């Protein structure tokens, strides 16, 4: 069995395997087993690992006696460090009608703020376990996907032309068969995830959605109003296209957006940044941004320069004036690429309309 084949992450998967009479060697991840005592008492659980699985005391005694390793659920945490699946918008924003501050996302950020500087190895261990579980879930979710990253700043307003352009880009990339991945936050990130979400809808849906969103153009002053506007769009067009957001509680004052069908939310920003870029194997598009986007350009350019991840992935910078005059990252990227394999894999374009064609030509 390969590693993915020995992981059990849902009750249905557990029932299917337990029916064979043996759970030996399996990793059961964050599955509530309180109603599966008979199955646990009956099955061979030798060499199994139970990560955060609630079970009755007699079942726990039996599986430990079999030689299983049991990591019990951690009480009083606003997040599950052993989770086996990515987050959904509904999960992160549960309780939104009572205000964003009551949601699991806000509570996890508050816990992080309280514990990140206290030096407690227990808290840092829980964060590390959580982030490793998220990386595992993200890899499983993206198996077989052609992932294109869309990078850009959080400050882009919902009512602006740049926001519309980023949404049109996300829609076009999704309709071409690519999986859009963003930093999962507001602004350009939300716009690209919005476009991916509306990819199955008629073209005119985007204009209507933008009107609804413009009623709360920014997550300040009210994250609650901002998020509610997004869920109003989701209710108007249910069952949208999938995309991935990869946000972080390190920047928890910026909430995740509700249009990424699945979110890999991390505590460690460095793990999140590297993971987002490393998984964007079909290329990365850099929309106009500030320091964070500049950092991402060279975080992505460095492994392309050294070819440490294999063949360089396409890099497309959008906004000629922005990247040559305001923040002249393009000349430096060109200089780094000169004479190397990545030279034919970088491009500077004027508008998002050019991106799908340029990306296709590089691929």
JSON list of N, CA, C and O in Angstrom, two decimals, residues 41-72:
[
{"chain": "A", "resi": 41, "resn": "UNK", "atom": "N", "xyz": [-13.53, -3.24, 18.80]},
{"chain": "A", "resi": 41, "resn": "UNK", "atom": "CA", "xyz": [-13.29, -4.42, 19.64]},
{"chain": "A", "resi": 41, "resn": "UNK", "atom": "C", "xyz": [-13.12, -5.67, 18.79]},
{"chain": "A", "resi": 41, "resn": "UNK", "atom": "O", "xyz": [-12.43, -6.62, 19.18]},
{"chain": "A", "resi": 42, "resn": "UNK", "atom": "N", "xyz": [-13.73, -5.67, 17.60]},
{"chain": "A", "resi": 42, "resn": "UNK", "atom": "CA", "xyz": [-13.71, -6.87, 16.75]},
{"chain": "A", "resi": 42, "resn": "UNK", "atom": "C", "xyz": [-12.52, -6.93, 15.81]},
{"chain": "A", "resi": 42, "resn": "UNK", "atom": "O", "xyz": [-12.04, -8.02, 15.47]},
{"chain": "A", "resi": 43, "resn": "UNK", "atom": "N", "xyz": [-12.05, -5.78, 15.37]},
{"chain": "A", "resi": 43, "resn": "UNK", "atom": "CA", "xyz": [-11.02, -5.74, 14.33]},
{"chain": "A", "resi": 43, "resn": "UNK", "atom": "C", "xyz": [-9.62, -5.83, 14.91]},
{"chain": "A", "resi": 43, "resn": "UNK", "atom": "O", "xyz": [-9.37, -5.45, 16.06]},
{"chain": "A", "resi": 44, "resn": "UNK", "atom": "N", "xyz": [-8.71, -6.30, 14.09]},
{"chain": "A", "resi": 44, "resn": "UNK", "atom": "CA", "xyz": [-7.28, -6.27, 14.42]},
{"chain": "A", "resi": 44, "resn": "UNK", "atom": "C", "xyz": [-6.79, -4.85, 14.23]},
{"chain": "A", "resi": 44, "resn": "UNK", "atom": "O", "xyz": [-6.85, -4.29, 13.13]},
{"chain": "A", "resi": 45, "resn": "UNK", "atom": "N", "xyz": [-6.31, -4.21, 15.29]},
{"chain": "A", "resi": 45, "resn": "UNK", "atom": "CA", "xyz": [-5.83, -2.83, 15.19]},
{"chain": "A", "resi": 45, "resn": "UNK", "atom": "C", "xyz": [-4.33, -2.73, 15.47]},
{"chain": "A", "resi": 45, "resn": "UNK", "atom": "O", "xyz": [-3.81, -1.67, 15.78]},
{"chain": "A", "resi": 46, "resn": "UNK", "atom": "N", "xyz": [-3.62, -3.85, 15.35]},
{"chain": "A", "resi": 46, "resn": "UNK", "atom": "CA", "xyz": [-2.18, -3.81, 15.58]},
{"chain": "A", "resi": 46, "resn": "UNK", "atom": "C", "xyz": [-1.50, -2.88, 14.57]},
{"chain": "A", "resi": 46, "resn": "UNK", "atom": "O", "xyz": [-1.88, -2.83, 13.40]},
{"chain": "A", "resi": 47, "resn": "UNK", "atom": "N", "xyz": [-0.53, -2.14, 15.04]},
{"chain": "A", "resi": 47, "resn": "UNK", "atom": "CA", "xyz": [0.25, -1.21, 14.22]},
{"chain": "A", "resi": 47, "resn": "UNK", "atom": "C", "xyz": [-0.59, -0.10, 13.59]},
{"chain": "A", "resi": 47, "resn": "UNK", "atom": "O", "xyz": [-0.12, 0.60, 12.70]},
{"chain": "A", "resi": 48, "resn": "UNK", "atom": "N", "xyz": [-1.83, 0.07, 14.05]},
{"chain": "A", "resi": 48, "resn": "UNK", "atom": "CA", "xyz": [-2.64, 1.19, 13.59]},
{"chain": "A", "resi": 48, "resn": "UNK", "atom": "C", "xyz": [-2.27, 2.45, 14.36]},
{"chain": "A", "resi": 48, "resn": "UNK", "atom": "O", "xyz": [-1.71, 2.38, 15.46]},
{"chain": "A", "resi": 49, "resn": "UNK", "atom": "N", "xyz": [-2.57, 3.59, 13.77]},
{"chain": "A", "resi": 49, "resn": "UNK", "atom": "CA", "xyz": [-2.36, 4.88, 14.44]},
{"chain": "A", "resi": 49, "resn": "UNK", "atom": "C", "xyz": [-3.68, 5.64, 14.40]},
{"chain": "A", "resi": 49, "resn": "UNK", "atom": "O", "xyz": [-4.25, 5.85, 13.33]},
{"chain": "A", "resi": 50, "resn": "UNK", "atom": "N", "xyz": [-4.15, 6.05, 15.57]},
{"chain": "A", "resi": 50, "resn": "UNK", "atom": "CA", "xyz": [-5.39, 6.82, 15.69]},
{"chain": "A", "resi": 50, "resn": "UNK", "atom": "C", "xyz": [-5.03, 8.25, 16.07]},
{"chain": "A", "resi": 50, "resn": "UNK", "atom": "O", "xyz": [-4.50, 8.51, 17.16]},
{"chain": "A", "resi": 51, "resn": "UNK", "atom": "N", "xyz": [-5.32, 9.17, 15.16]},
{"chain": "A", "resi": 51, "resn": "UNK", "atom": "CA", "xyz": [-4.97, 10.57, 15.36]},
{"chain": "A", "resi": 51, "resn": "UNK", "atom": "C", "xyz": [-6.22, 11.40, 15.65]},
{"chain": "A", "resi": 51, "resn": "UNK", "atom": "O", "xyz": [-7.02, 11.67, 14.76]},
{"chain": "A", "resi": 52, "resn": "UNK", "atom": "N", "xyz": [-6.41, 11.75, 16.92]},
{"chain": "A", "resi": 52, "resn": "UNK", "atom": "CA", "xyz": [-7.54, 12.61, 17.28]},
{"chain": "A", "resi": 52, "resn": "UNK", "atom": "C", "xyz": [-8.88, 11.97, 17.07]},
{"chain": "A", "resi": 52, "resn": "UNK", "atom": "O", "xyz": [-9.85, 12.67, 16.74]},
{"chain": "A", "resi": 53, "resn": "UNK", "atom": "N", "xyz": [-9.00, 10.67, 17.26]},
{"chain": "A", "resi": 53, "resn": "UNK", "atom": "CA", "xyz": [-10.27, 9.97, 17.08]},
{"chain": "A", "resi": 53, "resn": "UNK", "atom": "C", "xyz": [-10.94, 9.76, 18.43]},
{"chain": "A", "resi": 53, "resn": "UNK", "atom": "O", "xyz": [-10.40, 9.07, 19.30]},
{"chain": "A", "resi": 54, "resn": "UNK", "atom": "N", "xyz": [-12.12, 10.32, 18.61]},
{"chain": "A", "resi": 54, "resn": "UNK", "atom": "CA", "xyz": [-12.88, 10.09, 19.83]},
{"chain": "A", "resi": 54, "resn": "UNK", "atom": "C", "xyz": [-13.36, 8.64, 19.85]},
{"chain": "A", "resi": 54, "resn": "UNK", "atom": "O", "xyz": [-13.86, 8.13, 18.84]},
{"chain": "A", "resi": 55, "resn": "UNK", "atom": "N", "xyz": [-13.18, 7.95, 20.98]},
{"chain": "A", "resi": 55, "resn": "UNK", "atom": "CA", "xyz": [-13.64, 6.58, 21.13]},
{"chain": "A", "resi": 55, "resn": "UNK", "atom": "C", "xyz": [-13.97, 6.30, 22.58]},
{"chain": "A", "resi": 55, "resn": "UNK", "atom": "O", "xyz": [-13.49, 7.00, 23.48]},
{"chain": "A", "resi": 56, "resn": "UNK", "atom": "N", "xyz": [-14.79, 5.28, 22.82]},
{"chain": "A", "resi": 56, "resn": "UNK", "atom": "CA", "xyz": [-15.14, 4.91, 24.18]},
{"chain": "A", "resi": 56, "resn": "UNK", "atom": "C", "xyz": [-13.92, 4.36, 24.91]},
{"chain": "A", "resi": 56, "resn": "UNK", "atom": "O", "xyz": [-13.02, 3.78, 24.27]},
{"chain": "A", "resi": 57, "resn": "UNK", "atom": "N", "xyz": [-13.87, 4.53, 26.24]},
{"chain": "A", "resi": 57, "resn": "UNK", "atom": "CA", "xyz": [-12.68, 4.09, 27.00]},
{"chain": "A", "resi": 57, "resn": "UNK", "atom": "C", "xyz": [-12.32, 2.63, 26.79]},
{"chain": "A", "resi": 57, "resn": "UNK", "atom": "O", "xyz": [-11.13, 2.30, 26.66]},
{"chain": "A", "resi": 58, "resn": "UNK", "atom": "N", "xyz": [-13.32, 1.72, 26.76]},
{"chain": "A", "resi": 58, "resn": "UNK", "atom": "CA", "xyz": [-12.98, 0.30, 26.59]},
{"chain": "A", "resi": 58, "resn": "UNK", "atom": "C", "xyz": [-12.39, 0.02, 25.22]},
{"chain": "A", "resi": 58, "resn": "UNK", "atom": "O", "xyz": [-11.51, -0.84, 25.06]},
{"chain": "A", "resi": 59, "resn": "UNK", "atom": "N", "xyz": [-12.85, 0.78, 24.20]},
{"chain": "A", "resi": 59, "resn": "UNK", "atom": "CA", "xyz": [-12.28, 0.62, 22.86]},
{"chain": "A", "resi": 59, "resn": "UNK", "atom": "C", "xyz": [-10.84, 1.12, 22.85]},
{"chain": "A", "resi": 59, "resn": "UNK", "atom": "O", "xyz": [-9.96, 0.50, 22.23]},
{"chain": "A", "resi": 60, "resn": "UNK", "atom": "N", "xyz": [-10.58, 2.23, 23.53]},
{"chain": "A", "resi": 60, "resn": "UNK", "atom": "CA", "xyz": [-9.22, 2.78, 23.58]},
{"chain": "A", "resi": 60, "resn": "UNK", "atom": "C", "xyz": [-8.26, 1.81, 24.27]},
{"chain": "A", "resi": 60, "resn": "UNK", "atom": "O", "xyz": [-7.12, 1.62, 23.83]},
{"chain": "A", "resi": 61, "resn": "UNK", "atom": "N", "xyz": [-8.73, 1.17, 25.36]},
{"chain": "A", "resi": 61, "resn": "UNK", "atom": "CA", "xyz": [-7.89, 0.20, 26.06]},
{"chain": "A", "resi": 61, "resn": "UNK", "atom": "C", "xyz": [-7.56, -0.98, 25.14]},
{"chain": "A", "resi": 61, "resn": "UNK", "atom": "O", "xyz": [-6.42, -1.45, 25.08]},
{"chain": "A", "resi": 62, "resn": "UNK", "atom": "N", "xyz": [-8.56, -1.44, 24.41]},
{"chain": "A", "resi": 62, "resn": "UNK", "atom": "CA", "xyz": [-8.35, -2.60, 23.54]},
{"chain": "A", "resi": 62, "resn": "UNK", "atom": "C", "xyz": [-7.38, -2.30, 22.41]},
{"chain": "A", "resi": 62, "resn": "UNK", "atom": "O", "xyz": [-6.47, -3.10, 22.13]},
{"chain": "A", "resi": 63, "resn": "UNK", "atom": "N", "xyz": [-7.53, -1.16, 21.73]},
{"chain": "A", "resi": 63, "resn": "UNK", "atom": "CA", "xyz": [-6.66, -0.89, 20.59]},
{"chain": "A", "resi": 63, "resn": "UNK", "atom": "C", "xyz": [-5.22, -0.65, 21.06]},
{"chain": "A", "resi": 63, "resn": "UNK", "atom": "O", "xyz": [-4.26, -1.02, 20.37]},
{"chain": "A", "resi": 64, "resn": "UNK", "atom": "N", "xyz": [-5.07, -0.06, 22.23]},
{"chain": "A", "resi": 64, "resn": "UNK", "atom": "CA", "xyz": [-3.71, 0.11, 22.77]},
{"chain": "A", "resi": 64, "resn": "UNK", "atom": "C", "xyz": [-3.10, -1.26, 23.10]},
{"chain": "A", "resi": 64, "resn": "UNK", "atom": "O", "xyz": [-1.90, -1.49, 22.87]},
{"chain": "A", "resi": 65, "resn": "UNK", "atom": "N", "xyz": [-3.92, -2.16, 23.63]},
{"chain": "A", "resi": 65, "resn": "UNK", "atom": "CA", "xyz": [-3.43, -3.51, 23.93]},
{"chain": "A", "resi": 65, "resn": "UNK", "atom": "C", "xyz": [-3.02, -4.24, 22.67]},
{"chain": "A", "resi": 65, "resn": "UNK", "atom": "O", "xyz": [-2.11, -5.08, 22.69]},
{"chain": "A", "resi": 66, "resn": "UNK", "atom": "N", "xyz": [-3.68, -3.93, 21.56]},
{"chain": "A", "resi": 66, "resn": "UNK", "atom": "CA", "xyz": [-3.30, -4.52, 20.27]},
{"chain": "A", "resi": 66, "resn": "UNK", "atom": "C", "xyz": [-1.94, -4.02, 19.77]},
{"chain": "A", "resi": 66, "resn": "UNK", "atom": "O", "xyz": [-1.35, -4.60, 18.87]},
{"chain": "A", "resi": 67, "resn": "UNK", "atom": "N", "xyz": [-1.50, -2.90, 20.32]},
{"chain": "A", "resi": 67, "resn": "UNK", "atom": "CA", "xyz": [-0.26, -2.30, 19.86]},
{"chain": "A", "resi": 67, "resn": "UNK", "atom": "C", "xyz": [-0.46, -1.06, 19.01]},
{"chain": "A", "resi": 67, "resn": "UNK", "atom": "O", "xyz": [0.49, -0.55, 18.41]},
{"chain": "A", "resi": 68, "resn": "UNK", "atom": "N", "xyz": [-1.70, -0.56, 18.96]},
{"chain": "A", "resi": 68, "resn": "UNK", "atom": "CA", "xyz": [-1.97, 0.66, 18.21]},
{"chain": "A", "resi": 68, "resn": "UNK", "atom": "C", "xyz": [-1.45, 1.87, 18.97]},
{"chain": "A", "resi": 68, "resn": "UNK", "atom": "O", "xyz": [-1.34, 1.86, 20.20]},
{"chain": "A", "resi": 69, "resn": "UNK", "atom": "N", "xyz": [-1.14, 2.91, 18.23]},
{"chain": "A", "resi": 69, "resn": "UNK", "atom": "CA", "xyz": [-0.70, 4.17, 18.82]},
{"chain": "A", "resi": 69, "resn": "UNK", "atom": "C", "xyz": [-1.89, 5.12, 18.78]},
{"chain": "A", "resi": 69, "resn": "UNK", "atom": "O", "xyz": [-2.48, 5.35, 17.71]},
{"chain": "A", "resi": 70, "resn": "UNK", "atom": "N", "xyz": [-2.25, 5.68, 19.93]},
{"chain": "A", "resi": 70, "resn": "UNK", "atom": "CA", "xyz": [-3.44, 6.50, 20.05]},
{"chain": "A", "resi": 70, "resn": "UNK", "atom": "C", "xyz": [-3.06, 7.91, 20.49]},
{"chain": "A", "resi": 70, "resn": "UNK", "atom": "O", "xyz": [-2.51, 8.11, 21.58]},
{"chain": "A", "resi": 71, "resn": "UNK", "atom": "N", "xyz": [-3.35, 8.89, 19.62]},
{"chain": "A", "resi": 71, "resn": "UNK", "atom": "CA", "xyz": [-3.23, 10.31, 19.96]},
{"chain": "A", "resi": 71, "resn": "UNK", "atom": "C", "xyz": [-4.64, 10.83, 20.21]},
{"chain": "A", "resi": 71, "resn": "UNK", "atom": "O", "xyz": [-5.40, 11.03, 19.26]},
{"chain": "A", "resi": 72, "resn": "UNK", "atom": "N", "xyz": [-5.03, 11.03, 21.46]},
{"chain": "A", "resi": 72, "resn": "UNK", "atom": "CA", "xyz": [-6.43, 11.40, 21.74]},
{"chain": "A", "resi": 72, "resn": "UNK", "atom": "C", "xyz": [-6.74, 12.82, 21.28]},
{"chain": "A", "resi": 72, "resn": "UNK", "atom": "O", "xyz": [-5.83, 13.63, 21.07]}
]
